[in-house]
Coordinates of C-alpha atoms in Angstrom, one line a residue:
X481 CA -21.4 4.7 -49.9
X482 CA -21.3 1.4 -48.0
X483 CA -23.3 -1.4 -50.1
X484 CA -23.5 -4.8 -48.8
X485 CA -26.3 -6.8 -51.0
X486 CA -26.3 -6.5 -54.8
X487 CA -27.5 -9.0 -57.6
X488 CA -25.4 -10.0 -60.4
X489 CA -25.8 -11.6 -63.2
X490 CA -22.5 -13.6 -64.4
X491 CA -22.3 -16.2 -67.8
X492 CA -19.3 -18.2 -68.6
X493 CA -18.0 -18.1 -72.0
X494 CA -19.1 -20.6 -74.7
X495 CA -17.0 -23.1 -76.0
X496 CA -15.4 -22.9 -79.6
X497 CA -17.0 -24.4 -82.5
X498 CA -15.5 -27.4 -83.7
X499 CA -14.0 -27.4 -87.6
X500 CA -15.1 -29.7 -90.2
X501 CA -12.1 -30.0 -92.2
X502 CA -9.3 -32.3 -94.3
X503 CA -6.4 -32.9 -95.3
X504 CA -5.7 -31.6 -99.0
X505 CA -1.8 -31.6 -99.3
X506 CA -0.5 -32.7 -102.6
X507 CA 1.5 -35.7 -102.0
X508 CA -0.5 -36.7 -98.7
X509 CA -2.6 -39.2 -99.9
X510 CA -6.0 -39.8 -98.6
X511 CA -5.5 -37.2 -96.3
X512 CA -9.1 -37.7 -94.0
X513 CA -10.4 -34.9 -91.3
X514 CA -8.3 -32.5 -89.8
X515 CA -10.6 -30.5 -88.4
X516 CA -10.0 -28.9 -84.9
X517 CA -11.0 -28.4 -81.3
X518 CA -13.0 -25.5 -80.7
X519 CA -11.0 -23.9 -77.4
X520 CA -12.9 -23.7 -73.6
X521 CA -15.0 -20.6 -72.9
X522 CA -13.9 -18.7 -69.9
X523 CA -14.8 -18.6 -65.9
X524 CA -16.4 -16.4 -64.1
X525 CA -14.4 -16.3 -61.2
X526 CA -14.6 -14.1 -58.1
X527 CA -11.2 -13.8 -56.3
X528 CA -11.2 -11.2 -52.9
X529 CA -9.2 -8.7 -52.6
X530 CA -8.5 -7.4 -49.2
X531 CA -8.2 -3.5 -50.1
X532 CA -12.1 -3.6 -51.1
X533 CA -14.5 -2.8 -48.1
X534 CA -17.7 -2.6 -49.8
X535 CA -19.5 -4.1 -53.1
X536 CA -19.6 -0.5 -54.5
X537 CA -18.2 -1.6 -57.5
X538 CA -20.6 -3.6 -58.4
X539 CA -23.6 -0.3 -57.9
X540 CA -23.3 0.5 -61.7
X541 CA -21.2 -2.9 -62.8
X542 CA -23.9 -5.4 -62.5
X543 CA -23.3 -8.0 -65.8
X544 CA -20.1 -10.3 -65.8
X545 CA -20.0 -12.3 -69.3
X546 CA -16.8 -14.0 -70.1
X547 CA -15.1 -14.5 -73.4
X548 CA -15.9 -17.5 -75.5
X549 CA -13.1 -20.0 -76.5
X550 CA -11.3 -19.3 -79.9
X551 CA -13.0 -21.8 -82.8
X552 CA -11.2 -24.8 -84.0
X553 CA -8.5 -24.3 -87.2
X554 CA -8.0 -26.3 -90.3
X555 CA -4.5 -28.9 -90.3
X556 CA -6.2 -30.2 -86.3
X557 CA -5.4 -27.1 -84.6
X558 CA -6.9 -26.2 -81.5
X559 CA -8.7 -23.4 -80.0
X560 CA -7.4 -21.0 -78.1
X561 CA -8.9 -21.6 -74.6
X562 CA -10.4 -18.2 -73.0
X563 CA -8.6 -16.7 -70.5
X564 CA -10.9 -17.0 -66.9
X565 CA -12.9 -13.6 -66.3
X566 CA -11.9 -12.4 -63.0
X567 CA -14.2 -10.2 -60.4
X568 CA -12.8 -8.8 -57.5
X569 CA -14.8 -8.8 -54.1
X570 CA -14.0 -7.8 -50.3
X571 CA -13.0 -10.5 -47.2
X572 CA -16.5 -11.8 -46.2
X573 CA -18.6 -11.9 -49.0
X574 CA -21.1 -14.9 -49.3
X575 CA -22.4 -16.0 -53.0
X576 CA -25.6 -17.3 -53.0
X577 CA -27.7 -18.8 -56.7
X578 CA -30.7 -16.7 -56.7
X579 CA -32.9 -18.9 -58.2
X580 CA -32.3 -21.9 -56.3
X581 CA -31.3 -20.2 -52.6
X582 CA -27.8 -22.8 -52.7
X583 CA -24.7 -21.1 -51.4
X584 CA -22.5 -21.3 -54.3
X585 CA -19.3 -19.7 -52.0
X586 CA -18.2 -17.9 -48.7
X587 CA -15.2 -16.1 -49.3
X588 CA -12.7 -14.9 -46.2
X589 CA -9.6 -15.4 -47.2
X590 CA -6.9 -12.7 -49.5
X591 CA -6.5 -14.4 -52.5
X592 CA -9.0 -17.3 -52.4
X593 CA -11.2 -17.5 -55.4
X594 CA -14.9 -19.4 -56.1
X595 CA -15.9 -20.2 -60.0
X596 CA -19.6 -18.7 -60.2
X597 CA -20.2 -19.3 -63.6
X598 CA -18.4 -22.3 -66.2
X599 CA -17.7 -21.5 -69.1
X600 CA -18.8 -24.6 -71.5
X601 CA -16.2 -26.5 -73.2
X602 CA -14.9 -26.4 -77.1
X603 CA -16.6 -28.5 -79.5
X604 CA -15.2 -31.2 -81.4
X605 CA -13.8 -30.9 -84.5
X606 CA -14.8 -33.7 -87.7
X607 CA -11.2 -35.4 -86.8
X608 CA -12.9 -36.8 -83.3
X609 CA -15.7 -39.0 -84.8
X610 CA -13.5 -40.6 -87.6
X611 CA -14.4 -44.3 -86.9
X612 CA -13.2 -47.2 -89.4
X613 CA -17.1 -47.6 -90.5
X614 CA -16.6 -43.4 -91.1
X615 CA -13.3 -42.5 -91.5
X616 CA -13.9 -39.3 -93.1
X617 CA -17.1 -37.2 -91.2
X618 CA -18.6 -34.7 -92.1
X619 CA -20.0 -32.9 -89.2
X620 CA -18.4 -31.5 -86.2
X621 CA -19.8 -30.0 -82.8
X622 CA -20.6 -26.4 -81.7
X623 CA -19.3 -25.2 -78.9
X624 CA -20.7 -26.0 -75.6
X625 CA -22.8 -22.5 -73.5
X626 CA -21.2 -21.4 -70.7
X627 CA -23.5 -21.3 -67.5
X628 CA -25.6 -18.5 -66.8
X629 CA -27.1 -17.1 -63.7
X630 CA -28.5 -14.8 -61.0
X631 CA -26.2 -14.3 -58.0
X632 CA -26.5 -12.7 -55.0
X633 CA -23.4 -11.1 -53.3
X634 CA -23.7 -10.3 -49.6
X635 CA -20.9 -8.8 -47.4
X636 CA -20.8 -9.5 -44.0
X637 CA -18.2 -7.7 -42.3
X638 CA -15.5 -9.3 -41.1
X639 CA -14.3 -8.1 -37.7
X640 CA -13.1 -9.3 -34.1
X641 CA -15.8 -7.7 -31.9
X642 CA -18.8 -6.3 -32.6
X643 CA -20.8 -3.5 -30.7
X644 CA -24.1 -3.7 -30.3
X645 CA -27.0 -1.9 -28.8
X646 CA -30.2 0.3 -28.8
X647 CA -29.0 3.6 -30.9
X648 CA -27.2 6.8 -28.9
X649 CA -26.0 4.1 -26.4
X650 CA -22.1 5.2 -27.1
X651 CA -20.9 2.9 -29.8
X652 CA -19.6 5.4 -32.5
X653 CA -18.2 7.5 -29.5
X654 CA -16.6 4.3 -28.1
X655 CA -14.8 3.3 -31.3
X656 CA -13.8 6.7 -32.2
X657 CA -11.9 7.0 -28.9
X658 CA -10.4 3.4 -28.9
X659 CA -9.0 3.6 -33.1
X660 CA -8.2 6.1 -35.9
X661 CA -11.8 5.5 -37.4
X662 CA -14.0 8.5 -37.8
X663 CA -18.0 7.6 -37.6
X664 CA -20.4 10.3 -37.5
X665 CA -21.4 11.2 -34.0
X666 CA -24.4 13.2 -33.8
X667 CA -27.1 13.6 -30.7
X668 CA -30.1 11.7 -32.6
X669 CA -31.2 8.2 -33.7
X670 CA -29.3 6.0 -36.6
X671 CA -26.4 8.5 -36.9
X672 CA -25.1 4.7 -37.7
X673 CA -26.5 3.9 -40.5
X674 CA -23.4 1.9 -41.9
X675 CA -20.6 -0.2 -40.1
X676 CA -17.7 1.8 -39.0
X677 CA -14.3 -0.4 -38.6
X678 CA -11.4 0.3 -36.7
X679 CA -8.3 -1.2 -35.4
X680 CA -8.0 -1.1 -31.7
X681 CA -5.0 -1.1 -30.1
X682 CA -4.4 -2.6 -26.4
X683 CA -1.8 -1.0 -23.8
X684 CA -0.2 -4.3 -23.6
X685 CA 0.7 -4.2 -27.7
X686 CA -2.5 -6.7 -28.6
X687 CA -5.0 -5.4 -31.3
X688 CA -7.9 -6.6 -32.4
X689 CA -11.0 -5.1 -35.3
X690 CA -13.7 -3.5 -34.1
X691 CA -17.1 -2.6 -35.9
X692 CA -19.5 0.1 -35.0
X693 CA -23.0 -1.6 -36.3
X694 CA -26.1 0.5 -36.7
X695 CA -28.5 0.9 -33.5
X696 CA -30.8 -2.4 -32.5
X697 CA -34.5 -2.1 -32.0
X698 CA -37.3 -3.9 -31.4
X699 CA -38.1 -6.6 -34.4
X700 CA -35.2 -5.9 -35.9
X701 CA -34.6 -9.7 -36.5
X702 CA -38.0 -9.3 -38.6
X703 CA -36.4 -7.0 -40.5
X704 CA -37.6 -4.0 -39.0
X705 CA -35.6 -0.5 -38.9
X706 CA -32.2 -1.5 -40.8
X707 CA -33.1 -4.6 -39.1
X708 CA -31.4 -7.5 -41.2
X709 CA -28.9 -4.7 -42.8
X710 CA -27.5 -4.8 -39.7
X711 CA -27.5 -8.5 -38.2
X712 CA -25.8 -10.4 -41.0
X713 CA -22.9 -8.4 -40.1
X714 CA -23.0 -9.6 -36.4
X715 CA -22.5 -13.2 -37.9
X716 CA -18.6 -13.0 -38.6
X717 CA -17.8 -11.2 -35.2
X718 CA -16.2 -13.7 -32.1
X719 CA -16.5 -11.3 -29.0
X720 CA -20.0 -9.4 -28.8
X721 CA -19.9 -6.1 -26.9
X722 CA -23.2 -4.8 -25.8
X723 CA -23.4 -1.4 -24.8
X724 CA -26.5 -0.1 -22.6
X725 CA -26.6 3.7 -21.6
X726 CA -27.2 2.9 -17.6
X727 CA -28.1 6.5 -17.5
X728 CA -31.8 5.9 -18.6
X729 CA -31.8 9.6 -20.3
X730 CA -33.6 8.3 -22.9
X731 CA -36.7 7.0 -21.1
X732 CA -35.7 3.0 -21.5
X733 CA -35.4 1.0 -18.9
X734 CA -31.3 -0.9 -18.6
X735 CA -32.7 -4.1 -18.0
X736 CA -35.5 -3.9 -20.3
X737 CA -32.8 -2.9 -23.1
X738 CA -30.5 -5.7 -22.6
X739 CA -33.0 -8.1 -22.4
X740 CA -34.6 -7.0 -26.1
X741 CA -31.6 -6.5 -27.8
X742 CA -30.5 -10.3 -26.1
X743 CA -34.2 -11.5 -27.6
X744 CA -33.3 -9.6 -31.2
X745 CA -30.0 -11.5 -31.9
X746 CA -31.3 -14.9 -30.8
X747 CA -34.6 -14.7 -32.9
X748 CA -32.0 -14.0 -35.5
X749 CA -29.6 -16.5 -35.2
X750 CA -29.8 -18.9 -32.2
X751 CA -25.8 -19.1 -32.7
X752 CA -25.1 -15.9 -31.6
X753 CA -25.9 -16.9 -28.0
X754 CA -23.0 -18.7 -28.1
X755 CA -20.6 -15.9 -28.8
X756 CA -19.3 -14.7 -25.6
X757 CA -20.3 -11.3 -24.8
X758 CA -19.0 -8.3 -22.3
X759 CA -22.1 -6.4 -21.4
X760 CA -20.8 -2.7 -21.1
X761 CA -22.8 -0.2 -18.8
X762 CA -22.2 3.3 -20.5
X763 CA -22.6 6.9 -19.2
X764 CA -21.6 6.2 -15.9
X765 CA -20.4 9.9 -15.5
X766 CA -24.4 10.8 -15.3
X767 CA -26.5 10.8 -12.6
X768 CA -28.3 8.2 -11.5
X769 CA -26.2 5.7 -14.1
X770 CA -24.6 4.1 -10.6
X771 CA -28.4 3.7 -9.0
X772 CA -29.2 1.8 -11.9
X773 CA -26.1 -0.4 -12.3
X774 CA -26.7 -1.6 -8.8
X775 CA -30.4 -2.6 -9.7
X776 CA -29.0 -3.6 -12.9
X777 CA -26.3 -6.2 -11.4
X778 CA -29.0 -7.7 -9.1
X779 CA -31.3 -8.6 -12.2
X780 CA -28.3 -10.1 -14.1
X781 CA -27.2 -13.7 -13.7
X782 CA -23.7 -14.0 -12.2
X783 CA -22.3 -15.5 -15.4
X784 CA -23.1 -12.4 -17.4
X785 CA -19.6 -10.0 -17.6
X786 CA -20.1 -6.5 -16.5
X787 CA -18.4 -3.7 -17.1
X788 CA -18.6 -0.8 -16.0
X789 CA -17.1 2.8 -18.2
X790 CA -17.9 6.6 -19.5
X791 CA -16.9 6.8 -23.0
X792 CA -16.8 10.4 -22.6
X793 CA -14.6 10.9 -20.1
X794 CA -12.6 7.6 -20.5
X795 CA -13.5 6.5 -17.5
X796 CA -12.8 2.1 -17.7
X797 CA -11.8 2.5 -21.4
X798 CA -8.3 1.0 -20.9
X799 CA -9.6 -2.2 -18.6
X800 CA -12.4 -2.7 -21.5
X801 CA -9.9 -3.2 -24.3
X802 CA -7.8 -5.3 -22.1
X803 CA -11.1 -7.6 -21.3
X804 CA -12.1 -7.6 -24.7
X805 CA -8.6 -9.3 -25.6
X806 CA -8.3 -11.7 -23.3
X807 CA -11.7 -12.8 -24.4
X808 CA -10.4 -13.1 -27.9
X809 CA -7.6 -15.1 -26.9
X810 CA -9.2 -18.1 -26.1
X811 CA -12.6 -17.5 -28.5
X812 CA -13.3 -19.5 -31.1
X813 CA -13.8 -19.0 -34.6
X814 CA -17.1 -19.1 -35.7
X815 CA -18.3 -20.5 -39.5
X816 CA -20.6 -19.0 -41.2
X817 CA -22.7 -21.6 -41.6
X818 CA -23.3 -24.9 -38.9
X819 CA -21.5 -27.9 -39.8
X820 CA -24.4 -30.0 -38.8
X821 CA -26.7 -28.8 -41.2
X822 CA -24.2 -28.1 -44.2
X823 CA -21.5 -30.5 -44.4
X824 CA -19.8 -28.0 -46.8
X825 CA -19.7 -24.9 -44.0
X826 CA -16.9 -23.2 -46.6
X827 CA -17.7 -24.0 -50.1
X828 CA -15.4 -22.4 -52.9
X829 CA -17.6 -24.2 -55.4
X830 CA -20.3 -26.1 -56.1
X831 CA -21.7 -27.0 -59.5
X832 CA -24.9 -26.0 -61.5
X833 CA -28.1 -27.1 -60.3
X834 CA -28.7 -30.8 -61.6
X835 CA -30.0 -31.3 -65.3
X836 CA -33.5 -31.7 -65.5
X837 CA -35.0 -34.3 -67.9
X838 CA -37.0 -32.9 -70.7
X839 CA -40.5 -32.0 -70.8
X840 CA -43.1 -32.3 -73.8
X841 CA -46.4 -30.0 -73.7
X842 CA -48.8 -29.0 -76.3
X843 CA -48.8 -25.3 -77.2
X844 CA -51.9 -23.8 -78.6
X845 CA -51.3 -23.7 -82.2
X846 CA -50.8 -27.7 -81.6
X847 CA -47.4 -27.5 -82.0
X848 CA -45.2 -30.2 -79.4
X849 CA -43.1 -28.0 -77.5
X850 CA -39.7 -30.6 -76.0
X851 CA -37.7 -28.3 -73.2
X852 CA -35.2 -28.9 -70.9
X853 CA -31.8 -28.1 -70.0
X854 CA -29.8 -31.3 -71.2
X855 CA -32.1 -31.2 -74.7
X856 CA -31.0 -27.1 -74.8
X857 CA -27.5 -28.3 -74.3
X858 CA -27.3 -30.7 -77.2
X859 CA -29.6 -28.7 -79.7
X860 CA -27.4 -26.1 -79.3
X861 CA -23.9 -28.0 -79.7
X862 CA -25.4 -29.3 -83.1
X863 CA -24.6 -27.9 -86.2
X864 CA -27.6 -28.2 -88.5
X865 CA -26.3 -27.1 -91.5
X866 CA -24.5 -29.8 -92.1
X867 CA -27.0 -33.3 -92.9
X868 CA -24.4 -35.9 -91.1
X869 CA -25.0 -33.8 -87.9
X870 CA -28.6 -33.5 -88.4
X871 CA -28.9 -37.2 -88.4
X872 CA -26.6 -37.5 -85.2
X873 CA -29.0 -35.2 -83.7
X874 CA -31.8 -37.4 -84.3
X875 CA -30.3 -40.5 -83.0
X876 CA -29.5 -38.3 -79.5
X877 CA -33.1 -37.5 -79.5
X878 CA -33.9 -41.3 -79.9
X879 CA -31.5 -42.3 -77.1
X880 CA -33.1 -39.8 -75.0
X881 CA -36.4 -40.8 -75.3
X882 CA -38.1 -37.9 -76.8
X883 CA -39.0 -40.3 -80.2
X884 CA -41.1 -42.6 -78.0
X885 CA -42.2 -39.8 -75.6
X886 CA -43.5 -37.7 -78.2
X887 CA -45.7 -41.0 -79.7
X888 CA -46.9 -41.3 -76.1
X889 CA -48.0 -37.9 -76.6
X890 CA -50.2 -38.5 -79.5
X891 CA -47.6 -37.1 -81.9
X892 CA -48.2 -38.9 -85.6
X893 CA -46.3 -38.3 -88.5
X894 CA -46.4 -35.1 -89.9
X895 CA -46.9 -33.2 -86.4
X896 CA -44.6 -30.0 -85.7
X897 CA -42.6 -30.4 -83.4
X898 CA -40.8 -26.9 -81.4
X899 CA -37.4 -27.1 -79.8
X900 CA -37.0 -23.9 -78.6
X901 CA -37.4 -21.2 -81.7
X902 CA -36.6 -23.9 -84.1
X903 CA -39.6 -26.2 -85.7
X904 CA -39.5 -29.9 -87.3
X905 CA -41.8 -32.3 -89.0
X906 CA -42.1 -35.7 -86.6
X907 CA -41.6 -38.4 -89.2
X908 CA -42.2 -42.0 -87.7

């Protein structure tokens, strides 16, 4: 099974908590804290592997949570940091942050890798806040949550050319004759319904990849028939070959096929016009394919490339492949995504979305609700059942603004106050 769009949801590891702790050796005197780093929580970190073709793996697979960092030790030891959760993917896959739409990574290369999710770091141990006013604290921090999200993983293949076309035009037949790959071939509609890749091999020793893509029709760019399913994987390739059946056996006009499928993949992506392209007329062993290329020709500009070929009988085969690689050697690459709109066109990384400030509204049993991210973040570093860190707590919370936000409010003394499950008294 060929799946190229799943949703994944990946969380780095938590930090360590950090120790409260101190020194109690028998001829150290006034021994003080010694209480440890908690250790980092681990990435999520999607590396590609070139042997992967598909993101089948991830059809039953679909939760990536990485180990948490080892807790801080008595005597200042550190944590044990986590060791980095890896997740292999195939050449061409594009990460996206489904909630916010930002492309977290595009990854094309064996070997390169893209952190999806941080893990948080350790907290610190009692031995970090020992201050000459406080030289012997007695509170120390939680660990810090690793980030959490919704991903989207989409493959787009990554070949040299590309064939295109209406269905039953040739394309399976044509790369089944030209490489070692084996699509179905069958006399009806969408016998394509996945790409088919092979390696093409010239008769002057050049080679090049090839994909078979699913038929084009008509609105396709709107997403209709495997519409979309099939463009994103026309993105990646540099050399577009367009097959038309200049037989007309199927009741379409030659010209009025070119021209639609031409329309389809510019409604899609205006940047595909820029690819060069070979237009291929097909089935010229048929009658009336020659009538047609004639009438054909005439309607073309002169800069479009025709050529002219029977896939069945072989028939301009050989010249193809050698057109199709001199194209290649002097196309260009083409990124994913347009420099001039996205100064990062290949981004390996690209951090969480921005902390918002926090929020105060009034539930319905009265209660102040305070939310946000960077509040979450803290509340949950803090370990409250220890009073010393309770009271740092409170003076984060003044810092921050939520004390004289919450009067603002209306809050008066003695008003509950929620912070996610956890309630408080406000005390002026």
């Amino acid at each position: 099974m060929f799946i190229d769009k799943v949703k994944v949801y990946a969380k780095g590891g938590d930090g360590g908590n950090g120790m409260a702790a101190y020194r109690r050796e028998k001829y150290v005197p006034d021994g003080g804290p010694a209480g440890g780093d908690g250790g980092r929580g681990a990435n999520v970190v999607l590396k590609v592997d070139e042997g992967l073709r598909t993101l089948m793996d991830f059809r039953y697979n679909r939760h990536f949570k990485a180990k948490r960092g080892e807790h801080g030790m008595s005597k200042s030891m550190h944590g044990k940091n986590a060791k980095d959760l890896i997740v292999s993917v195939p050449p061409g896959t594009t990460v996206t942050d489904e909630a916010t739409g930002a492309l977290i990574a595009d990854l094309t290369e064996n070997g390169q890798t893209a952190i999806v999710a941080k893990g948080g770091r350790g907290g610190r141990g009692n031995i970090r806040f020992a201050t000459p006013v406080n030289p012997a604290p007695d509170h120390a921090e939680n660990g810090e949550p690793g980030i959490e999200r919704d991903i989207i993983l989409e493959l787009k293949v990554l070949a040299d050319v590309g064939l295109v076309g209406f269905p039953s035009v040739g394309k399976s037949t044509l790369l089944s004759i030209v490489s070692a790959a084996k699509p179905k071939i069958a006399d009806y509609h969408f016998t394509t319904i996945t790409p088919n890749l092979g390696v093409v091999d010239t008769a002057d020793n050049r080679s090049f990849v090839m994909a078979d893509l699913p038929g084009l029709i008509e609105g396709a760019h709107e997403g209709v028939g495997l519409g979309h399913q099939f463009l994103r994987h026309i993105e990646r390739t540099r050399v577009i070959v367009h097959l038309i059946d200049m037989s007309a056996l199927e009741g379409r006009d030659p010209i009025d096929d070119y021209k639609k499928i031409t329309t389809e993949l510019e409604q899609y992506n205006y940047r595909l016009t820029e690819r060069p392209q070979i237009v291929v007329a097909n089935k010229m062993d048929m009658p009336g394919a020659a009538e047609n290329l004639e009438r054909f020709k005439q309607e073309m500009d002169e800069e479009v490339k025709i050529h002219s070929m029977s896939a069945i009988t072989r028939e301009g085969v050989r010249e193809l492949l050698l057109t199709i690689a001199d194209e290649l050697e002097h196309a260009p690459e083409f990124p994913l995504h347009d420099k001039e709109t996205d100064e990062e066109a290949r981004v390996v990384y690209r951090h969480e979305t921005p902390i918002e400030p926090f929020i105060i509204t009034r539930a319905d049993d009265g209660v102040f609700e305070v939310a946000g991210a960077e509040l979450e973040r803290v509340f949950k570093m803090t370990d409250f059942s220890r009073d010393e860190s309770v009271r740092r707590f409170a003076r984060k919370l003044r810092r921050m603004g939520v004390d004289a936000s919450l009067r603002e409010k209306g809050a008066k003394d003695g008003d509950m106050v929620r912070i996610m499950k956890f309630e408080f008294e406000f005390i002026e």
